[in-house]
Structure formats: structure tokens, C-alpha cells
Short mmCIF file of C-alpha atoms in Angstrom, two decimals:
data_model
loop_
_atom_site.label_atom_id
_atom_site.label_comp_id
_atom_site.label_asym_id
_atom_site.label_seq_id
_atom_site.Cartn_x
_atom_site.Cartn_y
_atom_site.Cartn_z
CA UNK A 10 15.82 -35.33 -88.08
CA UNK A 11 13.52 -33.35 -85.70
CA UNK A 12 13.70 -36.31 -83.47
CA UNK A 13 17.45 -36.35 -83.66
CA UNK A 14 18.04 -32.69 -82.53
CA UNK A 15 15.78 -32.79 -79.74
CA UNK A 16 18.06 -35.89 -78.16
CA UNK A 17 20.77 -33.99 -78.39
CA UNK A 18 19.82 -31.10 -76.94
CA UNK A 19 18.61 -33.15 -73.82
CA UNK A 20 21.93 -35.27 -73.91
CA UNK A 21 23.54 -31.45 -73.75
CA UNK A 22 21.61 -30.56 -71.05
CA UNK A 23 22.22 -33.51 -68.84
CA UNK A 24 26.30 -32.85 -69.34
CA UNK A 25 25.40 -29.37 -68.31
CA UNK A 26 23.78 -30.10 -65.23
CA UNK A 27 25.09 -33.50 -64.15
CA UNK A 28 24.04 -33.50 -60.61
CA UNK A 29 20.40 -33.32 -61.76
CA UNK A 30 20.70 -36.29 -62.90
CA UNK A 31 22.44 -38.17 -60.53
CA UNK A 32 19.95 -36.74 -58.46
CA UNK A 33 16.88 -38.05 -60.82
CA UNK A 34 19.03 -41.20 -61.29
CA UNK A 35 19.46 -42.20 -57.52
CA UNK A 36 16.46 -43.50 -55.82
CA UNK A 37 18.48 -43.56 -52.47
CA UNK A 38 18.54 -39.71 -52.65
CA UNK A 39 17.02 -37.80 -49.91
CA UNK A 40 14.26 -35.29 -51.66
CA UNK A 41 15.28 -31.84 -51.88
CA UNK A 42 12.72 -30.54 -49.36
CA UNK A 43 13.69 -32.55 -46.66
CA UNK A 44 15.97 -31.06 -44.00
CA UNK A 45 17.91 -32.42 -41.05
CA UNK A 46 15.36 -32.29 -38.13
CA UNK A 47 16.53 -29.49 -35.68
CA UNK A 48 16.16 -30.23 -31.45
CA UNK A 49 14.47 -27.72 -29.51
CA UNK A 50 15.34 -27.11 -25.62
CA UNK A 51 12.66 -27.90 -23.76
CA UNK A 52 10.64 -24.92 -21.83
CA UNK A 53 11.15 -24.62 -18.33
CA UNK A 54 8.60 -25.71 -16.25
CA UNK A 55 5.97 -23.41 -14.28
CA UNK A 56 6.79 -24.43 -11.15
CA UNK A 57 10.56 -24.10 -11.93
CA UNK A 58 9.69 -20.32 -13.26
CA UNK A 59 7.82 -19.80 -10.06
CA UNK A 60 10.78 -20.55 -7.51
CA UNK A 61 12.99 -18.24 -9.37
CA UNK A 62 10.22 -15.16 -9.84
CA UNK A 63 10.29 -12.87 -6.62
CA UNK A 64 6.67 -13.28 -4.47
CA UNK A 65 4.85 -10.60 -5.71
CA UNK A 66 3.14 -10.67 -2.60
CA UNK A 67 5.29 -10.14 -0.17
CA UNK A 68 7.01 -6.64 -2.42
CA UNK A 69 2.93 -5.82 -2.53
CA UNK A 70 2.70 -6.03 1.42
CA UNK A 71 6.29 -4.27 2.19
CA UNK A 72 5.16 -1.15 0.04
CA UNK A 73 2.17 -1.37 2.33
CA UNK A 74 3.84 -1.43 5.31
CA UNK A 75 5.74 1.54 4.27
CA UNK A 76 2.96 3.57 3.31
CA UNK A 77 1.16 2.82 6.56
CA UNK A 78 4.66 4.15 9.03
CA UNK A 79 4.52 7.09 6.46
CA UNK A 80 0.61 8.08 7.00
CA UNK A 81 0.86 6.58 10.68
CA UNK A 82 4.17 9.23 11.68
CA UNK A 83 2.22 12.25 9.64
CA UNK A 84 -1.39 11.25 11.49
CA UNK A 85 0.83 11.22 15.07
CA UNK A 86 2.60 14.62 13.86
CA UNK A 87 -0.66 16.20 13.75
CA UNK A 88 -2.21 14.57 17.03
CA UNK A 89 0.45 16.37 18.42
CA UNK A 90 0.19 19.71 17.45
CA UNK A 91 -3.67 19.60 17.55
CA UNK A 92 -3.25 18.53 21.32
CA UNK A 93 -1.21 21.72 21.99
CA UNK A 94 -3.31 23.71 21.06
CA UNK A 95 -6.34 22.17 22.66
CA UNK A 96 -4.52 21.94 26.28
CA UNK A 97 -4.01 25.54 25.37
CA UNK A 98 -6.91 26.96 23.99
CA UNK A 99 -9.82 24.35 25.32
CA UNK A 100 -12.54 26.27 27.00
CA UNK A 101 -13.06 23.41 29.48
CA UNK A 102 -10.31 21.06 31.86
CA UNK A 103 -11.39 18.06 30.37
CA UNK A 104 -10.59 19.43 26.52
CA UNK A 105 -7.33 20.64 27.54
CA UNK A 106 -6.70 17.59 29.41
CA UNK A 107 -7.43 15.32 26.55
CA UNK A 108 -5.23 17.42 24.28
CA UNK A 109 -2.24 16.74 26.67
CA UNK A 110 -2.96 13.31 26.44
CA UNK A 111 -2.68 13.57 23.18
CA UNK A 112 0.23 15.05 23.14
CA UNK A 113 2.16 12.99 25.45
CA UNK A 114 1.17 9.42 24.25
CA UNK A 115 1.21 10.61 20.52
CA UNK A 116 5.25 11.74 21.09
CA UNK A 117 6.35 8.31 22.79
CA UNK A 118 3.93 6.47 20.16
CA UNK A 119 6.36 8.54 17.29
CA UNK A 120 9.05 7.25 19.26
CA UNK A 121 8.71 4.53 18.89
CA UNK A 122 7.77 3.76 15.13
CA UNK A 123 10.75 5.86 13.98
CA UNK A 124 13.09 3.30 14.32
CA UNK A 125 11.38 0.38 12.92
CA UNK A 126 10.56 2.78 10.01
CA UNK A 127 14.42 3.34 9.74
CA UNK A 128 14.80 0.35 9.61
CA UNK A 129 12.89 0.02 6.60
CA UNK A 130 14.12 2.28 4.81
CA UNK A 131 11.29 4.60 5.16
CA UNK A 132 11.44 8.33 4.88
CA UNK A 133 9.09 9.74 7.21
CA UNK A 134 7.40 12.87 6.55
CA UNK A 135 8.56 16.28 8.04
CA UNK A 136 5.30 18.61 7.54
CA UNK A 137 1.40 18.29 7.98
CA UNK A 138 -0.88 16.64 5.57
CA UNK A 139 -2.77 19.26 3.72
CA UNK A 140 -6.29 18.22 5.63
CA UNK A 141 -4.67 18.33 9.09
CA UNK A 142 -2.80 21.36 8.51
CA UNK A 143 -5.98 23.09 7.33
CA UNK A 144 -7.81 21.70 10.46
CA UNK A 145 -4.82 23.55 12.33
CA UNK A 146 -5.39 26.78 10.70
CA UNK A 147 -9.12 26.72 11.27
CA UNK A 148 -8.59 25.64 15.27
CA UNK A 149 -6.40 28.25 15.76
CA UNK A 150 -8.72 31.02 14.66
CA UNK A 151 -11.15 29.53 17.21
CA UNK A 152 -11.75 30.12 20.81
CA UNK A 153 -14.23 28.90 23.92
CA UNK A 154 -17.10 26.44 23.17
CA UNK A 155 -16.61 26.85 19.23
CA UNK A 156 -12.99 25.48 19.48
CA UNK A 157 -14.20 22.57 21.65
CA UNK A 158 -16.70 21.62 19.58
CA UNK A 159 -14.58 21.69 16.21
CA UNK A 160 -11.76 19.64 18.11
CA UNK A 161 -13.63 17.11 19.45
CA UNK A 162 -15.94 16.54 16.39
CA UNK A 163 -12.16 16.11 14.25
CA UNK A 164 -10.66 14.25 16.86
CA UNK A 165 -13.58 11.19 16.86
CA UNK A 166 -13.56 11.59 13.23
CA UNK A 167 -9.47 11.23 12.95
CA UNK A 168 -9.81 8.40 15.82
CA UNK A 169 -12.35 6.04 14.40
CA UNK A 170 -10.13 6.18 11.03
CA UNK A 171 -6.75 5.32 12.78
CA UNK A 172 -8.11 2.66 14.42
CA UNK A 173 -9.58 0.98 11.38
CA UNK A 174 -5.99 1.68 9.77
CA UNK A 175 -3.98 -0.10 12.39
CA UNK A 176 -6.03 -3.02 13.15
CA UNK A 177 -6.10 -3.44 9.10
CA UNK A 178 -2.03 -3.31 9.49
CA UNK A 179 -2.11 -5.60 12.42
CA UNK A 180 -3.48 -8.22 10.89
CA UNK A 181 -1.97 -7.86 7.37
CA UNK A 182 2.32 -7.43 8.04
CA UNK A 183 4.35 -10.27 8.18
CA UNK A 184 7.55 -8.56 9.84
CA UNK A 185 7.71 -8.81 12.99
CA UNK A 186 8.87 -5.37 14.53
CA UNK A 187 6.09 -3.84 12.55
CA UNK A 188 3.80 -6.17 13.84
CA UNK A 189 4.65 -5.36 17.73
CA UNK A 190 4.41 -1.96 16.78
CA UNK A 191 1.71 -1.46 15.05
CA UNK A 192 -0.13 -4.02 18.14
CA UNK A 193 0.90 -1.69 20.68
CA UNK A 194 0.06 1.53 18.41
CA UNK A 195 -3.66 -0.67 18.52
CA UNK A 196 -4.69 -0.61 21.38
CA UNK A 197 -3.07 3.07 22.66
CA UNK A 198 -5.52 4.41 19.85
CA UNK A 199 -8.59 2.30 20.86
CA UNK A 200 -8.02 3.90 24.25
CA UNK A 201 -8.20 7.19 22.86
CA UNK A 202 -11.09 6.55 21.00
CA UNK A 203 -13.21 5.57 24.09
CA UNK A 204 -11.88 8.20 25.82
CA UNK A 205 -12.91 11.21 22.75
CA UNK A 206 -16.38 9.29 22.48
CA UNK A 207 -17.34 9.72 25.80
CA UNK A 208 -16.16 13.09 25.95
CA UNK A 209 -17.88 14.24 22.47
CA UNK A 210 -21.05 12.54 23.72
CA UNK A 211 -21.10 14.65 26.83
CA UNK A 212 -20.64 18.10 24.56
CA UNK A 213 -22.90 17.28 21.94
CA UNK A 214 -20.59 15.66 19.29
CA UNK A 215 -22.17 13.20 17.04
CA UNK A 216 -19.90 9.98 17.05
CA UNK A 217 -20.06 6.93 14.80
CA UNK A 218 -22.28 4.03 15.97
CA UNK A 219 -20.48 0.81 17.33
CA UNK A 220 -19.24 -1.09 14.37
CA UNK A 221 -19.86 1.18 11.41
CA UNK A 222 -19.34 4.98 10.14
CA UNK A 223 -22.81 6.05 11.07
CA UNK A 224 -23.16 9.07 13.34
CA UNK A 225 -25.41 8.14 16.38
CA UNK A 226 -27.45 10.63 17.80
CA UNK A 227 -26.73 12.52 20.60
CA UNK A 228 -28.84 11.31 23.71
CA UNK A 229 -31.59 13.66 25.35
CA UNK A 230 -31.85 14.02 28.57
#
């Protein structure tokens, strides 16, 4: 009887649930796991990805280019003003002829760059640099040898500096304009540093040594 009952409460079962047993029933059945295989898209290739990202080194060299016209224009603002006061003020003809220089070659140099910064898109600054304004401020409370000495000893420093700055550009920019600019910006500043050198060196100024920062003694006579 026992054996009875439990039959029929299997035989109930199955009419209860009769796809589980078609599905035990049919060998041909797929098992219930198994799902459709999906397709993935294939990943675009590097070199694809590379063509169609923007050269990160040519943004990288344009944002240098416009932070060079920016310190270049504020540098030949303040070569400017410094040279007024020095063909003013200088205790000697050749100080005060040197400042004049300054002042005339630094103007057309300006000039010049302003358009090729305009065309740029670069802003260029209006007012000093903090550490050239401050080396206005302390030139203009000095007179005779002192204001000489403090000019020239700025002017080698601020010379030296440009010129590493614009050969550096020189030889870095791909555009063109810049590049005729910056050449001809070059070698105007080289001539001015030959020109302070030899000057310093006759007052006592300390200037670098050829090819490095190192001050080189004055010679004794």
C-alpha cells in the first residue's frame, strides 16, 4: 500500500509539472544552463585610437610657445623702462648709452612679437613682473657709480637668462612665424649680451664664464 501511494504522488507531480518531464524525457534538449552565445564588437585598434587622439605634443609645445611671447613681451617691457632710466640717470656716457640701446632695440623687438602673439591668441602682459619692477624701484633710488654698478650687474644677469630662453625656443617651435621671430629676437639679444659683458668687465661687474652660470672674476690689472 505504501508503495502504491508513493506512485501516485509522483504520477501527480509529473501532471503538475509536465514540462519537467518532457524536459527529463527529451535527450535532444539543450541543458538549462546553456545560453545562446552572445558576439562582442571587436576593440578598436591602437593605432586606429592613435590617429583619432589629438598629438599631445604639439598642444604641449603651443602652450609653450605662448608662455615664452608672454615672459618674452614682459622681459622686453622691463628692458625698456630700465634703459630709461639708465640713459637718464647713468653716471657715465657709455651706461647711458647702453640704456638707449636698450631702449630702442627692445621697442622695435616688442614690435615685432606683438603680432605673431596676436596671432596666437596670446594676451600679453600690461605691467612689470614683480622682480623687475622691484629692480625698478631699487634703481631709481640710486644715483652715480652705485646706480651703474646695480644696472649693469642686473642687466648681464637678465641677458645671459634671455638668451638661454630664446635659443631654447628657437630650437623647440614648430610654427613658423614664431620661429623667425624668436631667430631674429636671438641674435639681437646675443648682441646685447657681448655688448653688457664687456662693459660690466670694464666697471668691475662679475659676469658668467663662457658656457655656464659661473661668475668669472674680474681681471687685475
Amino acid at each position: 500500500m505504501k508503495f502504491i501511494s508513493a506512485r501516485l504522488l509522483f504520477l501527480g507531480a509529473a501532471l503538475l509539472s509536465p514540462t519537467l518531464v518532457v524536459a527529463q524525457s527529451d535527450p535532444m534538449s539543450p541543458p538549462a544552463a546553456q545560453t545562446q552565445p552572445t558576439q562582442t564588437q571587436p576593440y578598436p585598434s591602437s593605432s586606429s585610437m592613435q590617429d583619432s587622439a589629438p598629438n599631445s605634443g604639439d598642444v604641449g609645445q603651443v602652450m609653450k610657445d605662448k608662455i615664452f611671447l608672454r615672459k618674452a613681451a614682459q622681459g622686453g617691457m622691463a628692458e625698456v623702462k630700465l634703459g630709461q632710466l639708465a640713459a637718464q640717470k647713468g653716471s657715465s656716457e657709455d651706461v647711458r648709452a647702453f640704456g638707449q640701446r636698450m631702449v630702442d632695440d627692445h621697442t622695435k623687438l616688442n614690435n615685432d612679437m606683438a603680432p605673431v602673439a596676436d596671432s596666437m591668441g596670446v594676451r600679453l602682459p600690461k605691467d612689470l613682473s614683480k622682480e623687475d619692477q622691484a629692480e625698478y624701484d631699487k634703481l631709481s633710488s640710486l644715483s652715480g657709480n652705485d646706480f651703474d654698478m646695480e644696472y649693469l650687474s642686473f642687466m648681464v644677469k637678465d641677458h645671459h637668462k634671455d638668451q638661454r630662453d630664446f635659443r631654447q625656443e628657437a630650437m623647440s617651435t614648430t610654427d613658423p612665424t614664431l620661429q623667425a621671430a624668436v631667430a631674429n629676437g636671438a641674435k639681437v639679444i646675443h648682441e646685447h649680451t657681448v655688448m653688457v659683458d664687456k662693459l660690466a668687465r670694464e666697471k668691475g661687474v662679475l659676469v658668467p664664464q663662457h658656457g655656464g652660470n659661473k661668475m668669472a672674476p674680474v681681471p687685475t690689472s
